[in-house]
Structure formats: C-alpha cells, structure tokens
C-alpha positions as a Markdown table, in Angstrom:
| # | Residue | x | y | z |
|---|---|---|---|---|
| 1 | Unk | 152.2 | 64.8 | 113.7 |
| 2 | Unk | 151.8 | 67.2 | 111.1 |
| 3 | Unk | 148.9 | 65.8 | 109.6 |
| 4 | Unk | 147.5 | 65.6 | 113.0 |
| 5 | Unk | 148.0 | 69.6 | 113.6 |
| 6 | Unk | 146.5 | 70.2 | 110.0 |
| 7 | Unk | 143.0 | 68.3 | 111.1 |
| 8 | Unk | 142.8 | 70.0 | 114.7 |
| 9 | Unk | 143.8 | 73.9 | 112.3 |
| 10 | Unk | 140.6 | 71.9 | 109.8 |
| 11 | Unk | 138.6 | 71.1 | 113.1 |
| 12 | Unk | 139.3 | 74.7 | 115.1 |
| 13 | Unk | 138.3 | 76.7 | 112.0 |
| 14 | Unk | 134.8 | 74.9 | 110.9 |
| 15 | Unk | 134.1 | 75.5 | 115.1 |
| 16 | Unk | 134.8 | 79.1 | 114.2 |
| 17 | Unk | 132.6 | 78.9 | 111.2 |
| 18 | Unk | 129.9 | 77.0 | 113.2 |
| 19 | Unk | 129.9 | 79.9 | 116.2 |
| 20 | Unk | 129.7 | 83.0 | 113.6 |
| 21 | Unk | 126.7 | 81.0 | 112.0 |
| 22 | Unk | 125.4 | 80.8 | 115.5 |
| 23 | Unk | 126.1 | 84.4 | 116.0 |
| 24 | Unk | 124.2 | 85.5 | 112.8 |
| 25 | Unk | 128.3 | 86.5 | 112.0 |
| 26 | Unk | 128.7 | 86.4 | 108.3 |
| 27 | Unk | 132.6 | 85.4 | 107.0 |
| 28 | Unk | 134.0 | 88.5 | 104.9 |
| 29 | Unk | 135.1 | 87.2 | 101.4 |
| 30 | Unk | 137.9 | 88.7 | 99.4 |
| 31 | Unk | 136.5 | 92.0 | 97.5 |
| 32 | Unk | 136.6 | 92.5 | 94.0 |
| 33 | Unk | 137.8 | 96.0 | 93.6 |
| 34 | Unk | 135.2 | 97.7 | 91.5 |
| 35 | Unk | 134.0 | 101.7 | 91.3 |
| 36 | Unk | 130.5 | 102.9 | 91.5 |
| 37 | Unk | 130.1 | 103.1 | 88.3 |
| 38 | Unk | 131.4 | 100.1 | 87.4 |
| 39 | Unk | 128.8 | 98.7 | 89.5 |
| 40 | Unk | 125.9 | 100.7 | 87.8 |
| 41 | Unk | 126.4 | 99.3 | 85.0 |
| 42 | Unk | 126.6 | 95.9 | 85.5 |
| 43 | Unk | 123.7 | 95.8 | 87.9 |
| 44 | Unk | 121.5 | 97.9 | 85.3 |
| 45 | Unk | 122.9 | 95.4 | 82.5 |
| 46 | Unk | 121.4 | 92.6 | 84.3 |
| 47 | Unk | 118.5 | 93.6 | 85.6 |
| 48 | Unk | 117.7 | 94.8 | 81.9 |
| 49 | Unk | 118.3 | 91.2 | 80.6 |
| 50 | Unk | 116.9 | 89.0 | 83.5 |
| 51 | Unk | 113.2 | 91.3 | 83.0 |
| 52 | Unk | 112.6 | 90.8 | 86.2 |
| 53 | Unk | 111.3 | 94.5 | 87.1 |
| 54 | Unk | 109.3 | 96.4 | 85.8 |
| 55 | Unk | 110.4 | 99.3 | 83.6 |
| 56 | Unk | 109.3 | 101.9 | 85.5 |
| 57 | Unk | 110.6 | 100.2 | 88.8 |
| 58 | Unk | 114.3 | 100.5 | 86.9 |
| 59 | Unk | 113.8 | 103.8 | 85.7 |
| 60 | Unk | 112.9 | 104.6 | 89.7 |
| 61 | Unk | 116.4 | 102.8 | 90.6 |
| 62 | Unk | 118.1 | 104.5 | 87.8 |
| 63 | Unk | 117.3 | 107.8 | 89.0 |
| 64 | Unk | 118.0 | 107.2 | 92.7 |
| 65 | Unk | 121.5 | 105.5 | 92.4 |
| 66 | Unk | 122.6 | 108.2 | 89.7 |
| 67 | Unk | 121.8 | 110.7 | 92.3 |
| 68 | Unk | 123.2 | 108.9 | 94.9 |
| 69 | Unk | 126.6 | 108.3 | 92.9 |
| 70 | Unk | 126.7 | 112.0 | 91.6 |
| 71 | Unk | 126.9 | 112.9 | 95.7 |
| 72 | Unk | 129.7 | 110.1 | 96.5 |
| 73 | Unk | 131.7 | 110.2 | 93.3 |
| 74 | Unk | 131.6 | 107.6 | 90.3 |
| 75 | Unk | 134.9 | 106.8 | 90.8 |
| 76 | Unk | 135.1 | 105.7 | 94.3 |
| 77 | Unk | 135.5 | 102.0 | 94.9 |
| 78 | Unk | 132.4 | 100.2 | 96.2 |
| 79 | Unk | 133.9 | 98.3 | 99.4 |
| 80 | Unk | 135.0 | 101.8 | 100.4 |
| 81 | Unk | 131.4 | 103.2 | 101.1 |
| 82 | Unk | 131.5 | 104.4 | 105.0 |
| 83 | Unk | 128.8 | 105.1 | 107.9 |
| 84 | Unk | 130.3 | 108.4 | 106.9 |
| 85 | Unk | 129.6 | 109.0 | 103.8 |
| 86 | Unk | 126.4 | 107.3 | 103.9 |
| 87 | Unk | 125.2 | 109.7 | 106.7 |
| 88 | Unk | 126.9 | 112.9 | 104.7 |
| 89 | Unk | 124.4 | 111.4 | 102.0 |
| 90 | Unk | 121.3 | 111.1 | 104.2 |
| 91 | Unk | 122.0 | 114.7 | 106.1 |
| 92 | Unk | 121.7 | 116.6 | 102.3 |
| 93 | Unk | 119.1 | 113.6 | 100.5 |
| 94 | Unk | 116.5 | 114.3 | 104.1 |
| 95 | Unk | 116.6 | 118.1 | 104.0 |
| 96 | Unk | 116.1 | 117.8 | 100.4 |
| 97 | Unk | 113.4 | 115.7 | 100.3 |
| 98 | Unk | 110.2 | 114.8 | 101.7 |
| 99 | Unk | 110.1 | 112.2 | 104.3 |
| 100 | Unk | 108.4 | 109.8 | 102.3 |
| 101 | Unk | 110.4 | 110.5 | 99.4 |
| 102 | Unk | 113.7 | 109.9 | 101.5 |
| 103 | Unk | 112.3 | 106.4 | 102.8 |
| 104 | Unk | 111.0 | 105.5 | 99.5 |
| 105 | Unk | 115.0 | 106.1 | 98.0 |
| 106 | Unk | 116.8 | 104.6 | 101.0 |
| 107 | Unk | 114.6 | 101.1 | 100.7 |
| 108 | Unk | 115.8 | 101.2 | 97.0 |
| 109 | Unk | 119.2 | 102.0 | 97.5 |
| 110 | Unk | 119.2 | 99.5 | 100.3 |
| 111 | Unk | 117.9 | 96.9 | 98.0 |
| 112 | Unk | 120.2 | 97.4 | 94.9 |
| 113 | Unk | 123.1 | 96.9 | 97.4 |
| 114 | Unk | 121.5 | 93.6 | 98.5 |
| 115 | Unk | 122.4 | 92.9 | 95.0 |
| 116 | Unk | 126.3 | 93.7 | 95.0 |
| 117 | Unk | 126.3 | 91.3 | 98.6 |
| 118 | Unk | 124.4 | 88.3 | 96.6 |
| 119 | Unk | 127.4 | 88.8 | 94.0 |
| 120 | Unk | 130.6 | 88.7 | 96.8 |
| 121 | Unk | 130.9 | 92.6 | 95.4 |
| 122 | Unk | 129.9 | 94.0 | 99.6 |
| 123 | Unk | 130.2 | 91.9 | 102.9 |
| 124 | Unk | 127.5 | 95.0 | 104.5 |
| 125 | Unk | 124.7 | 96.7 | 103.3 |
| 126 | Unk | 125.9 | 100.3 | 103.8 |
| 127 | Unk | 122.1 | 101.4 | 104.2 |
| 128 | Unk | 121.5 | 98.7 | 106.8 |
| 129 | Unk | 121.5 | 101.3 | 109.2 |
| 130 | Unk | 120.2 | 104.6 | 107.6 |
| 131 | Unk | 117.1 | 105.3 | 109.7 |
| 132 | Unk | 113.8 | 105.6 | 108.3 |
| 133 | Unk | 112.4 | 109.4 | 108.2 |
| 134 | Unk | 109.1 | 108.3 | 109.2 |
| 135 | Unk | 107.8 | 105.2 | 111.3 |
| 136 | Unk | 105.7 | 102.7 | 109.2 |
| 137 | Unk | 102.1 | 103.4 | 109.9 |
| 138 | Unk | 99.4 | 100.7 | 110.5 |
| 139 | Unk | 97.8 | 99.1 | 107.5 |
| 140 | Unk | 94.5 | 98.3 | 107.6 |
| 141 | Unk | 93.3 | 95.6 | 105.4 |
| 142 | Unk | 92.2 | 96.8 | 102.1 |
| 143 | Unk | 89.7 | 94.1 | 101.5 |
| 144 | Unk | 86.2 | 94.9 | 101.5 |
| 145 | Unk | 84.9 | 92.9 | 104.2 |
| 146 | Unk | 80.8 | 91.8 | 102.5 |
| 147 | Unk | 79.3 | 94.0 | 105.0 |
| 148 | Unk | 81.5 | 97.1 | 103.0 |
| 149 | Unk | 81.1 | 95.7 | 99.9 |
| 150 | Unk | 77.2 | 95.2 | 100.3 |
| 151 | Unk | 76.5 | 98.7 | 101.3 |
| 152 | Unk | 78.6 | 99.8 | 98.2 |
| 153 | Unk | 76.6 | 97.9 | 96.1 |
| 154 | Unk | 73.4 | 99.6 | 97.7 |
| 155 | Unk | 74.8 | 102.9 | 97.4 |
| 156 | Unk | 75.9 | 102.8 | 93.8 |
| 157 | Unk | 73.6 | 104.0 | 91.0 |
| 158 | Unk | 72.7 | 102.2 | 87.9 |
| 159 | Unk | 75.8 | 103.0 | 86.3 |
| 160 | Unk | 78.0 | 101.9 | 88.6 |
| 161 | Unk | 76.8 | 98.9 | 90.1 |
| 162 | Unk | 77.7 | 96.8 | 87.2 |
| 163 | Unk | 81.5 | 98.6 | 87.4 |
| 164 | Unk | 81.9 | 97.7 | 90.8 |
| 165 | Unk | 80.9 | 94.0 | 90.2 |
| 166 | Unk | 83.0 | 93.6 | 87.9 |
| 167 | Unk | 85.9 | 95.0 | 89.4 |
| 168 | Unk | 85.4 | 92.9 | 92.4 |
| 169 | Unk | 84.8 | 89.8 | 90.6 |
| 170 | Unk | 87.5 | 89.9 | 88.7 |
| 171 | Unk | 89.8 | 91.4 | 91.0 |
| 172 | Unk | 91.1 | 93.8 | 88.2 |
| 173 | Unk | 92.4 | 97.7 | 88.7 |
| 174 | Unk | 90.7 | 100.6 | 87.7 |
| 175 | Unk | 93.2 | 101.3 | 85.8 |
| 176 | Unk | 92.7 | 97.6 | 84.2 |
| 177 | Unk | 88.7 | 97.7 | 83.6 |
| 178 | Unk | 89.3 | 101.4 | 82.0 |
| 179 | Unk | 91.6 | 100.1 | 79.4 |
| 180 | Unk | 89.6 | 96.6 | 78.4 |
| 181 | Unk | 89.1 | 96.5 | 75.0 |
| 182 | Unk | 86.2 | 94.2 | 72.8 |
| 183 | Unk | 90.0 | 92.4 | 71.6 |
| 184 | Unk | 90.4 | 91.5 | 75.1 |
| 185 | Unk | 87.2 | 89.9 | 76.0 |
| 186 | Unk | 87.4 | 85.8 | 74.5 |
| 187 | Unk | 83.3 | 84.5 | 74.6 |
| 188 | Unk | 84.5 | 81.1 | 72.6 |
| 189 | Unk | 87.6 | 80.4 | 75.4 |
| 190 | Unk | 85.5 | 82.5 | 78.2 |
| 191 | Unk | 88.4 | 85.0 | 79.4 |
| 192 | Unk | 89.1 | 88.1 | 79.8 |
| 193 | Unk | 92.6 | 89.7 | 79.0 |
| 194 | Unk | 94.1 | 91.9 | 81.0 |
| 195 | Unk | 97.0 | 94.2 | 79.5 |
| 196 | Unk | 99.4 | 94.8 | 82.0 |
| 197 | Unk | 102.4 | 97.0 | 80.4 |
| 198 | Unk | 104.1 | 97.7 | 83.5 |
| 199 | Unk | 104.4 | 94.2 | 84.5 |
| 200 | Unk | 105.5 | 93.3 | 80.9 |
| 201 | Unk | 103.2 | 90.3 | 81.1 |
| 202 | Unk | 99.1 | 90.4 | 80.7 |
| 203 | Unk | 96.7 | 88.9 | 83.1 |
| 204 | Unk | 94.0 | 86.2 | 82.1 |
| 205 | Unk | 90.6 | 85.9 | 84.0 |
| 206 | Unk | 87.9 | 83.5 | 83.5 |
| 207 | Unk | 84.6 | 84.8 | 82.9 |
C-alpha cells in the first residue's frame, strides 16, 4: 500500500508538471542567495572569457548595470528585486533619459537577467514587464531593391561609381571599404580581408 500511494504522489505530481508546461507555468527552483554585485561579477567574468560579445557591447552592459545597481544597492540580494523597485528605477532612468536611450538600457538590462534565469540564479525576469518608452516603428527593408540600386549607379560620378560597386558587391561597411588596406587585398588566393575589431574576428570575401 505504501508503495502504491508513493506512485499515485510520482503520478499526481508529473500531471502537475505536465499542466504548468501546458500553461506556459515555469517550476520555481530553489535560489541561490547571491547580491548584485556578486552577480556583476560573475556574469562580467564570463562573458569576458566565453568572447562572445563584442567589447564595446560589454562596455555598453557594463555601464548600464553599474548604473542600475548604484540606484538599487550592491548589496541587495538578487531574488529580492520587486515590480517595485524596478518601477522606482524606471520612474528616475525615463525622466533622466531619452526615450530611446531608456529602451535601449531596459532591452540590456532585460537581457543580462535572461542570463541569471539560464543559471537557476532568477525564476522572473524583473524587466519582463518594464514598458517600452516608445513603440517600435516600422522597418523598411534596407536592401536596395535593382531599380534603387541602378539609379544610384546612374547618379554617381566617376569617383564614386566604382565605391558603390564595390561596396555592394562585396557587401562590406563604409566603415570596412575606408579602412582596406594593400595588406588586406590577396590577388594569389583572390580575397579580400576584412578587419573587423569590434567583432574580434575579420571577414573574408572572394574577389
């Protein structure tokens, strides 16, 4: 009898589990208690060894949670964030900054906390549901369709016809085709090498 009440217990709990999965309900795990800081450091410690951002993109994070815990309080636990607190924050970050500014923070803050749920360390994004300052607006496509990119052509003078060909072809950045260097162009392999700094990684394109 007891073994029987410890598989109907087995069976009522994974029907639980299967309705919150149903229900988009996530199960909370057990927390480990850690503070703000705490977490700064071993998300910045991480993201630093994986090199999987840019530099500048962690330098931008940097800045925005140092801000961000500098308002809360390094020493306050991380499971303890509140709706609260996080609208206390977004009151004094939106009449600080510019709209676009504010949305450009809260998607980073948003995302660095996706992080500390990924690692048991949150059970909720506390951003999840820190409105955006303005609406997204409607993108159009920023290819040149041939029709644009023939009229370009015929518009361009002699100097910068060749540019814009080349830019197109090779799908570079200004930026890119600026910084090209006689190093970078390989006539025996038939590449060109894009340095890419930011990325940490360069670009090859066949000539």
């Amino acid at each position: 009898k007891a073994a029987e009440h410890i598989r109907d217990d087995k069976d009522e709990a994974l029907e639980i589990d299967k309705a919150r999965a149903l229900l988009g309900l996530r199960k909370n795990k057990p927390i480990e208690p850690i503070t703000l800081e705490q977490f700064e450091i071993r998300y910045f410690d991480y993201i630093e060894r994986a090199r999987v951002k840019a530099i500048t993109t962690i330098d931008t994070e940097r800045y925005c949670f140092k801000h961000f815990r500098q308002f809360v309080g390094g020493k306050s636990a991380l499971a303890s964030l509140s709706s609260g607190c996080i609208r206390q924050y977004h009151q004094w970050a939106a009449g600080q900054l510019a709209e676009a500014t504010w949305d450009s923070r809260r998607a980073t803050l948003h995302s660095i906390f996706g992080i500390a749920i990924k690692w048991g360390l949150l059970n909720d994004n506390p951003f999840d549901n820190v409105p955006r300052c303005r609406q997204p607006a409607k993108t159009r496509n920023k290819m040149l369709s041939r029709t644009e990119y023939a009229d370009l052509i015929q518009k361009a003078d002699s100097f910068w016809q060749p540019r814009i060909r080349f830019i197109h072809i090779t799908g570079c950045r200004v930026s890119e085709a600026c910084k090209l260097q006689k190093a970078d162009v390989d006539l025996a392999s038939k590449q060109f090498t894009f340095r890419r700094p930011k990325e940490r990684h360069d670009r090859t394109v066949p000539i």
